[in-house]
Coordinates of C-alpha atoms in Angstrom, one line a residue:
M2 CA -0.2 0.1 0.2
K3 CA 0.9 3.5 -0.7
K4 CA 1.8 6.6 1.8
V5 CA -0.1 9.8 0.4
L6 CA 1.8 13.8 1.6
F7 CA -1.4 15.6 0.6
I8 CA 0.1 19.4 0.1
D9 CA -1.5 22.7 -0.1
R10 CA -0.6 25.1 -1.9
D11 CA -1.1 28.8 -1.3
G12 CA 0.1 28.8 2.5
T13 CA 2.8 25.3 2.1
L14 CA 4.3 25.6 -0.8
C15 CA 3.5 29.4 -1.6
I16 CA 3.4 33.0 0.1
E17 CA -0.3 33.4 0.6
P18 CA -0.7 36.8 -1.2
P19 CA -1.9 39.5 1.5
V20 CA -4.3 41.0 0.8
D21 CA -6.6 39.5 -1.6
Y22 CA -5.1 35.7 -0.7
Q23 CA -5.6 35.2 -4.6
L24 CA -2.5 34.0 -6.8
D25 CA -3.3 35.5 -9.7
S26 CA -0.6 36.2 -11.1
L27 CA 3.3 35.5 -11.9
E28 CA 4.2 38.6 -9.9
K29 CA 2.6 37.9 -6.5
L30 CA 4.2 33.8 -6.8
V31 CA 6.8 33.5 -3.7
F32 CA 8.4 30.1 -2.9
Y33 CA 9.1 29.3 0.7
P34 CA 12.6 29.5 1.7
K35 CA 13.8 25.7 1.0
V36 CA 11.0 24.2 0.0
F37 CA 12.3 23.4 -3.3
R38 CA 15.5 21.6 -1.7
Y39 CA 13.6 19.2 1.2
L40 CA 10.5 18.7 -0.5
A41 CA 12.8 17.1 -3.4
R42 CA 14.4 15.2 -0.8
I43 CA 10.8 13.8 0.5
A44 CA 10.5 13.2 -3.0
D45 CA 13.5 11.1 -3.8
E46 CA 14.4 9.3 -0.3
L47 CA 10.7 8.8 1.8
D48 CA 7.9 6.3 0.2
Y49 CA 5.7 9.1 -0.8
E50 CA 2.9 9.9 -3.1
L51 CA 2.7 13.2 -3.5
V52 CA -0.8 15.2 -4.7
M53 CA -2.0 18.3 -4.2
V54 CA -4.9 19.7 -2.9
T55 CA -6.6 23.2 -3.0
N56 CA -9.2 25.1 -2.2
Q57 CA -9.2 28.2 -4.8
D58 CA -12.7 29.9 -4.2
G59 CA -14.1 31.9 -7.0
L60 CA -12.0 30.3 -9.6
G61 CA -13.4 31.2 -13.2
T62 CA -16.1 33.9 -12.0
D63 CA -15.2 37.8 -12.5
S64 CA -13.4 38.6 -9.7
F65 CA -10.9 35.8 -9.9
P66 CA -11.1 34.6 -14.7
E67 CA -8.9 31.4 -15.1
D68 CA -7.2 32.6 -17.1
T69 CA -5.1 35.1 -14.4
F70 CA -4.9 31.3 -12.6
W71 CA -3.0 30.0 -14.9
P72 CA 0.0 31.0 -14.9
A73 CA 1.0 31.0 -12.3
Q74 CA -0.3 27.6 -11.1
H75 CA 1.6 26.1 -14.0
K76 CA 5.1 27.9 -13.1
I77 CA 5.0 26.3 -10.2
I78 CA 3.8 22.6 -11.8
Q79 CA 7.5 23.6 -13.8
A80 CA 9.4 25.1 -10.8
F81 CA 8.8 21.7 -9.1
E82 CA 9.3 19.2 -11.6
N83 CA 13.0 20.7 -12.5
E84 CA 13.9 19.4 -9.1
G85 CA 12.3 15.9 -9.3
V86 CA 9.0 17.1 -7.5
V87 CA 6.3 15.4 -9.6
F88 CA 2.6 15.1 -8.0
S89 CA 0.5 12.5 -9.0
T90 CA -2.4 13.7 -8.7
I91 CA -3.3 18.1 -8.8
H92 CA -7.1 18.4 -7.1
I93 CA -8.0 21.9 -7.0
D94 CA -11.6 23.2 -5.9
K95 CA -12.6 26.4 -7.7
T96 CA -17.2 25.6 -6.4
F97 CA -18.4 28.8 -6.5
P98 CA -20.5 29.1 -3.9
H99 CA -18.7 26.4 -1.9
E100 CA -21.1 26.0 0.8
N101 CA -21.8 22.7 1.4
A102 CA -19.3 21.6 -1.4
E103 CA -17.9 18.1 -1.4
T104 CA -15.1 18.9 -3.2
R105 CA -13.8 21.6 -0.9
K106 CA -11.3 20.5 1.4
P107 CA -12.2 19.8 3.7
R108 CA -15.1 17.2 2.8
T109 CA -13.2 14.7 0.9
G110 CA -14.9 15.0 -2.7
M111 CA -12.3 15.0 -5.3
L112 CA -10.3 12.2 -3.0
T113 CA -12.2 9.5 -3.0
Q114 CA -9.8 7.1 -5.3
Y115 CA -7.8 7.2 -2.1
F116 CA -9.8 5.1 -0.1
D117 CA -9.0 2.1 -1.9
K118 CA -7.7 -0.2 1.8
D119 CA -6.0 -2.4 -1.6
R120 CA -3.7 0.5 -2.6
Y121 CA -3.5 3.1 -1.0
D122 CA -2.3 3.1 2.8
L123 CA -4.7 5.9 4.7
E124 CA -3.2 5.9 8.1
N125 CA 0.6 6.6 7.8
S126 CA -0.4 9.2 5.0
F127 CA -0.7 13.2 5.9
V128 CA -1.9 16.4 5.5
L129 CA 0.5 19.0 5.0
G130 CA -1.3 22.6 5.3
D131 CA -1.7 25.7 6.9
R132 CA -4.7 26.0 7.6
I133 CA -7.1 24.5 10.4
T134 CA -9.1 22.9 7.5
D135 CA -6.4 21.1 6.3
M136 CA -6.3 19.3 9.9
E137 CA -10.2 18.5 9.2
L138 CA -9.1 17.1 5.8
A139 CA -6.9 15.1 7.6
K140 CA -9.2 13.3 9.7
N141 CA -11.9 12.7 7.4
L142 CA -9.2 10.3 4.8
G143 CA -8.0 8.5 8.4
A144 CA -4.5 10.9 8.1
K145 CA -2.8 12.1 10.2
G146 CA -1.8 16.2 9.7
I147 CA 1.1 18.5 10.4
L148 CA -0.1 22.5 10.5
L149 CA 1.7 25.3 9.4
S150 CA 1.3 28.3 11.1
E151 CA 3.9 30.9 11.8
N152 CA 3.0 31.0 15.1
L153 CA 3.0 28.5 16.8
D154 CA 1.3 29.4 19.8
L155 CA -1.9 30.8 17.5
G156 CA -1.6 27.3 16.1
A157 CA -1.1 25.1 19.1
S158 CA -4.0 27.0 20.5
E159 CA -6.4 26.9 17.7
I160 CA -5.1 23.1 18.0
E161 CA -6.2 23.4 21.9
S162 CA -9.5 25.0 21.0
D163 CA -10.7 22.5 17.8
K164 CA -9.6 19.1 19.5
N165 CA -12.9 17.2 18.6
A166 CA -12.1 18.7 14.4
I167 CA -8.4 17.6 14.1
S168 CA -7.2 14.3 14.4
D169 CA -3.1 13.3 15.2
C170 CA -1.9 17.0 14.3
I171 CA 1.6 18.3 14.4
A172 CA 2.9 21.9 14.7
L173 CA 5.9 23.2 12.9
T174 CA 6.8 26.2 11.5
S175 CA 6.2 26.7 7.9
N176 CA 9.3 28.9 6.8
D177 CA 11.4 25.7 7.8
W178 CA 11.0 22.9 5.8
R179 CA 14.3 21.3 6.9
K180 CA 11.8 20.9 9.5
I181 CA 9.2 19.0 7.8
Y182 CA 11.7 17.0 6.8
E183 CA 13.1 15.7 9.1
F184 CA 10.2 14.9 10.9
L185 CA 8.6 12.2 7.9
K186 CA 12.3 11.3 7.8
L187 CA 12.2 10.5 11.1
E188 CA 9.7 8.8 12.2
D189 CA 7.4 9.2 14.8
R190 CA 8.6 6.9 18.1
V191 CA 5.9 6.9 20.3
Y192 CA 4.7 3.8 22.1
E193 CA 2.3 1.7 24.3
V194 CA 1.9 -1.4 26.0
T195 CA -0.9 -2.9 29.1
R196 CA 0.7 -5.5 30.6
N197 CA -1.9 -7.8 33.0
T198 CA -1.1 -11.0 34.8
N199 CA -2.0 -12.1 38.0
E200 CA 0.2 -10.7 39.8
T201 CA -0.2 -6.8 37.9
K202 CA -1.2 -4.7 35.8
I203 CA 0.9 -2.6 33.8
Y204 CA -0.2 0.7 31.4
I205 CA 3.5 2.0 30.1
K206 CA 3.2 4.6 26.9
L207 CA 6.4 6.4 25.7
N208 CA 7.4 8.5 22.7
L209 CA 10.8 8.8 22.7
D210 CA 11.8 12.1 21.4
G211 CA 9.3 14.4 24.9
S212 CA 10.2 17.0 26.3
G213 CA 9.6 15.1 29.5
N214 CA 5.9 15.1 30.3
N215 CA 5.3 12.4 32.9
H216 CA 2.3 11.4 34.5
I217 CA 3.4 8.4 36.8
S218 CA 2.2 6.0 39.6
T219 CA 3.1 2.3 40.2
G220 CA 1.5 2.8 44.6
L221 CA 5.5 3.2 45.3
K222 CA 6.9 7.0 45.6
F223 CA 9.9 6.3 45.0
F224 CA 9.7 4.3 42.8
D225 CA 7.2 7.0 40.5
H226 CA 9.9 9.6 41.2
M227 CA 12.6 7.7 40.3
L228 CA 10.9 6.4 36.7
D229 CA 9.9 10.7 36.7
Q230 CA 14.0 11.1 36.6
I231 CA 14.1 8.8 33.5
G232 CA 11.6 10.9 31.9
R233 CA 12.8 13.9 32.7
H234 CA 16.7 13.8 32.3
G235 CA 16.2 11.3 29.1
A236 CA 13.5 13.8 27.7
M237 CA 11.1 11.1 27.0
D238 CA 7.7 11.4 27.3
L239 CA 6.7 8.6 29.7
T240 CA 3.2 7.6 31.3
V241 CA 3.7 4.6 34.2
K242 CA 0.1 3.5 35.7
V243 CA 0.1 0.4 38.0
E244 CA -1.7 -1.3 39.6
G245 CA -0.1 -4.1 42.2
D246 CA 0.2 -6.6 44.5
L247 CA 1.7 -4.4 47.3
E248 CA 0.2 -5.9 50.4
V249 CA 2.2 -8.7 49.1
D250 CA 5.1 -7.2 48.7
E251 CA 7.1 -4.7 46.0
H252 CA 8.5 -6.8 43.9
H253 CA 6.1 -8.1 40.8
T254 CA 4.8 -4.2 40.5
I255 CA 8.6 -3.1 40.2
E256 CA 9.6 -6.2 38.5
D257 CA 7.3 -6.2 35.6
T258 CA 7.7 -3.0 34.9
M259 CA 10.5 -2.7 34.5
I260 CA 10.4 -5.4 31.8
A261 CA 7.0 -3.6 30.2
L262 CA 9.8 -0.5 29.8
G263 CA 12.2 -3.1 28.1
E264 CA 10.3 -4.2 25.6
L265 CA 8.6 -0.9 25.3
F266 CA 12.0 0.6 24.7
N267 CA 12.7 -2.4 22.4
K268 CA 9.5 -1.8 20.5
A269 CA 10.0 1.8 20.2
L270 CA 13.8 2.2 19.5
G271 CA 12.0 -0.2 15.9
N272 CA 14.7 -0.7 13.2
K273 CA 17.6 1.0 15.0
L274 CA 18.5 2.7 12.1
G275 CA 20.8 6.3 12.7
I276 CA 20.3 5.7 16.6
E277 CA 23.9 6.9 18.3
R278 CA 23.1 3.5 20.3
Y279 CA 25.2 4.3 23.1
G280 CA 24.9 6.7 26.1
F281 CA 26.7 8.7 31.0
C282 CA 29.1 10.0 33.9
L283 CA 26.5 12.3 36.4
P284 CA 27.9 13.6 40.1
M285 CA 25.0 14.3 42.3
D286 CA 26.6 16.1 45.4
D287 CA 29.1 13.9 47.3
C288 CA 28.2 10.8 44.3
L289 CA 29.6 9.5 41.4
A290 CA 27.3 7.4 39.0
Q291 CA 28.0 5.9 36.0
V292 CA 25.9 4.5 33.7
A293 CA 26.9 2.7 30.3
V294 CA 24.7 1.9 27.4
D295 CA 24.4 -0.9 24.2
F296 CA 21.6 -0.8 22.4
G297 CA 22.9 -3.8 20.6
G298 CA 20.3 -6.6 21.0
R299 CA 21.8 -8.4 23.8
P300 CA 20.4 -8.1 27.1
W301 CA 23.5 -7.8 29.7
L302 CA 23.3 -5.5 33.1
V303 CA 26.9 -5.4 35.5
W304 CA 25.6 -4.5 38.4
E305 CA 28.3 -2.2 40.7
A306 CA 26.8 -0.1 43.6
E307 CA 26.2 -1.0 47.3
F308 CA 23.7 0.5 49.7
N309 CA 24.1 0.1 53.2
R310 CA 20.2 1.3 54.5
E311 CA 18.1 -2.0 53.5
R312 CA 15.4 1.2 52.0
I313 CA 14.6 4.3 50.8
G314 CA 11.4 5.6 50.8
D315 CA 9.0 2.3 50.4
M316 CA 11.3 0.6 47.7
P317 CA 13.6 -2.0 49.0
T318 CA 17.1 -1.5 47.6
E319 CA 18.2 -5.1 46.6
M320 CA 16.1 -4.9 44.3
F321 CA 17.7 -1.8 42.4
L322 CA 20.3 -4.2 40.5
H323 CA 16.7 -6.7 40.3
L324 CA 14.8 -3.4 38.2
F325 CA 17.6 -3.0 35.9
K326 CA 17.9 -6.3 35.4
S327 CA 14.5 -6.6 34.4
F328 CA 14.4 -4.0 32.5
T329 CA 17.4 -4.8 30.3
D330 CA 15.4 -8.5 29.4
G331 CA 12.3 -5.6 27.7
A332 CA 15.5 -3.6 25.9
K333 CA 17.9 -6.7 24.5
C334 CA 20.7 -4.2 25.8
N335 CA 23.8 -4.5 27.8
L336 CA 24.1 -1.7 31.1
N337 CA 27.6 -1.2 33.2
I338 CA 26.1 0.9 36.2
K339 CA 28.3 2.3 39.3
A340 CA 28.0 4.1 41.9
E341 CA 30.0 5.9 44.8
G342 CA 29.5 8.6 47.3
D343 CA 28.4 8.2 50.4
N344 CA 24.2 8.9 51.4
E345 CA 21.6 6.2 50.2
H346 CA 19.2 8.3 48.5
H347 CA 22.1 10.7 46.8
K348 CA 23.3 7.6 45.0
I349 CA 20.2 6.1 43.6
E350 CA 19.0 9.6 42.3
G351 CA 22.7 9.8 40.7
V352 CA 21.9 6.4 39.2
F353 CA 18.6 7.0 37.7
K354 CA 19.6 10.4 36.2
A355 CA 22.6 9.3 34.6
F356 CA 20.6 6.0 32.8
A357 CA 18.1 9.1 31.9
K358 CA 21.3 11.1 30.8
A359 CA 22.5 7.4 28.9
M360 CA 18.6 6.3 27.3
K361 CA 19.0 10.0 25.7
M362 CA 22.0 9.5 23.8
A363 CA 21.6 6.2 23.1
V364 CA 18.3 6.8 21.4
K365 CA 18.6 10.1 19.7
R366 CA 18.8 9.6 15.2
D367 CA 21.6 12.0 12.7
V368 CA 19.3 12.7 9.9
N369 CA 21.5 12.3 7.5
K370 CA 23.3 9.1 8.9
M371 CA 20.1 6.9 9.0
F372 CA 22.2 3.8 8.9
L373 CA 22.4 0.7 11.6
P374 CA 25.9 1.4 14.1
T375 CA 27.4 -1.2 13.6
T376 CA 29.3 -3.6 11.6
K377 CA 27.3 -7.1 11.6
G378 CA 24.5 -5.8 9.4
I379 CA 22.3 -5.8 11.9
L380 CA 21.4 -5.4 15.7

């Protein structure tokens, strides 16, 4: 099945004339910076069919004659084709008056051919545009939307006020086609898992490329605090909801959570193309924590940390080794952890912070080096 990139024209490829919003002369034609360079890379490197979809209200009327429209339109198409960018289809709605017209965005009357599930993968397709109607079109198609807004705050506000009309909307700046290219090339790394047993009920959602927006509740306050370190210092969004048999003890809650989190990391890393793979040494007051990681596909743990207290908060210190071992089993990674110092709280918190930094370093991707970091050819 083919993925499609539905691209609006005015305000997305070309700067929309600010007065009458009609691109009806060559003098008004101005392309967005870097659009040729990065749309050409999208066409060359990524597996999308490019489709132009544009509303041209009143086209063909006295106020917007067709003979003023087509010279600019032909120039746009020719300019992109000269750079290797070919639109497979160009859909122009010129219905006037356009009220309730089925062919006008955000309605899908022009695009019924793309509902063929044997040919098109709309779920993993995108609508790229600068208006809320473009995002509504994405929802109506069952695709994802990329909202290009000169003012990100304004775009986010519009999204917030129109949540019911918008599905999977991402806000980007309209004048930076490099960011659009990188977003499309670096596939979304947001995954979730539900793991239910007779001992625990676990839900975890992970965004490897987040900002430390965490919602964590395991029933163990200190464990919550440590998991929060992973999200915040690893720049990941982490939601963890756990109901465990704490009436027995803490073991199952901690072990099962880390197994599930490790499995989720492994899933989110996917084919591992472009990742750094390795990654931290971190001081915390009197303590020094060192965490080295290798997402090489094999589980292993080296643990060099001793604790003289039986518990820190509501967590048994004997579980620290075990929780990281559980993570390596799920994530199929190597971990080498060392910690030294006097304050037990600082020591383990330093370990979790260093672990988070190691994760952040290792999962980072380089859009210009999308190959496996290995001589084996497989991870």
